[in-house]
Amino acid sequence: MDILYLMIICSVSLAVVFLVIFIINAKKGQFEDDESPAVRILFDDEIKTEDTGETEQSKEKSN
């Protein structure tokens, strides 16, 4: 029966640790931008060149 009390204390303390970590990260703004990572993959075909900052597609259109 003593092990049951120990397991309850361990699980509740672990849940409290995860809750504190979640609250800290929520206050830092970790979960505010949840849409752009999903949408960013749709615009992956525009590769920017490092020297001019233009995209490869805009270079092809101007030629």
mmCIF file of C-alpha atoms in Angstrom:
data_model
loop_
_atom_site.group_PDB
_atom_site.id
_atom_site.type_symbol
_atom_site.label_atom_id
_atom_site.label_comp_id
_atom_site.label_asym_id
_atom_site.label_seq_id
_atom_site.Cartn_x
_atom_site.Cartn_y
_atom_site.Cartn_z
ATOM 1 C CA MET A 1 0.000 0.000 0.000
ATOM 2 C CA ASP A 2 2.928 2.311 0.621
ATOM 3 C CA ILE A 3 4.057 2.041 -2.994
ATOM 4 C CA LEU A 4 0.665 3.303 -4.109
ATOM 5 C CA TYR A 5 1.133 6.507 -2.122
ATOM 6 C CA LEU A 6 4.618 6.906 -3.523
ATOM 7 C CA MET A 7 3.373 6.484 -7.101
ATOM 8 C CA ILE A 8 0.577 9.015 -6.566
ATOM 9 C CA ILE A 9 3.026 11.560 -5.158
ATOM 10 C CA CYS A 10 5.437 10.982 -8.056
ATOM 11 C CA SER A 11 2.774 11.309 -10.723
ATOM 12 C CA VAL A 12 1.232 14.438 -9.219
ATOM 13 C CA SER A 13 4.628 16.080 -8.827
ATOM 14 C CA LEU A 14 5.533 15.223 -12.423
ATOM 15 C CA ALA A 15 2.236 16.699 -13.607
ATOM 16 C CA VAL A 16 2.947 19.889 -11.656
ATOM 17 C CA VAL A 17 6.409 20.143 -13.224
ATOM 18 C CA PHE A 18 4.951 19.816 -16.730
ATOM 19 C CA LEU A 19 2.256 22.379 -15.898
ATOM 20 C CA VAL A 20 4.853 24.877 -14.683
ATOM 21 C CA ILE A 21 6.958 24.354 -17.812
ATOM 22 C CA PHE A 22 3.872 24.852 -19.985
ATOM 23 C CA ILE A 23 2.882 28.063 -18.195
ATOM 24 C CA ILE A 24 6.416 29.479 -18.485
ATOM 25 C CA ASN A 25 6.549 28.740 -22.206
ATOM 26 C CA ALA A 26 3.055 30.140 -22.764
ATOM 27 C CA LYS A 27 4.062 33.405 -21.115
ATOM 28 C CA LYS A 28 7.188 33.607 -23.289
ATOM 29 C CA GLY A 29 5.026 33.348 -26.426
ATOM 30 C CA GLN A 30 6.045 29.867 -27.529
ATOM 31 C CA PHE A 31 2.536 28.918 -28.673
ATOM 32 C CA GLU A 32 1.373 32.181 -30.258
ATOM 33 C CA ASP A 33 2.300 31.533 -33.898
ATOM 34 C CA ASP A 34 0.686 28.208 -34.730
ATOM 35 C CA GLU A 35 -0.361 28.878 -38.329
ATOM 36 C CA SER A 36 2.775 30.040 -40.147
ATOM 37 C CA PRO A 37 4.758 26.765 -39.885
ATOM 38 C CA ALA A 38 1.896 24.949 -41.607
ATOM 39 C CA VAL A 39 1.579 27.595 -44.325
ATOM 40 C CA ARG A 40 5.325 28.154 -44.811
ATOM 41 C CA ILE A 41 5.747 24.853 -46.645
ATOM 42 C CA LEU A 42 3.337 26.063 -49.336
ATOM 43 C CA PHE A 43 5.662 28.945 -50.241
ATOM 44 C CA ASP A 44 8.859 26.887 -50.209
ATOM 45 C CA ASP A 45 9.379 27.106 -54.005
ATOM 46 C CA GLU A 46 10.488 30.744 -53.878
ATOM 47 C CA ILE A 47 14.229 30.490 -53.274
ATOM 48 C CA LYS A 48 15.905 33.798 -52.517
ATOM 49 C CA THR A 49 19.370 34.470 -53.836
ATOM 50 C CA GLU A 50 21.822 35.742 -51.269
ATOM 51 C CA ASP A 51 23.446 38.491 -53.339
ATOM 52 C CA THR A 52 20.432 40.492 -54.568
ATOM 53 C CA GLY A 53 17.524 39.313 -52.457
ATOM 54 C CA GLU A 54 15.387 38.602 -55.545
ATOM 55 C CA THR A 55 13.633 35.312 -56.007
ATOM 56 C CA GLU A 56 14.504 32.926 -58.796
ATOM 57 C CA GLN A 57 10.998 33.178 -60.230
ATOM 58 C CA SER A 58 11.162 36.965 -60.496
ATOM 59 C CA LYS A 59 14.484 36.682 -62.350
ATOM 60 C CA GLU A 60 12.928 34.265 -64.850
ATOM 61 C CA LYS A 61 9.960 36.578 -65.415
ATOM 62 C CA SER A 62 12.198 39.578 -66.114
ATOM 63 C CA ASN A 63 14.228 37.684 -68.763
#
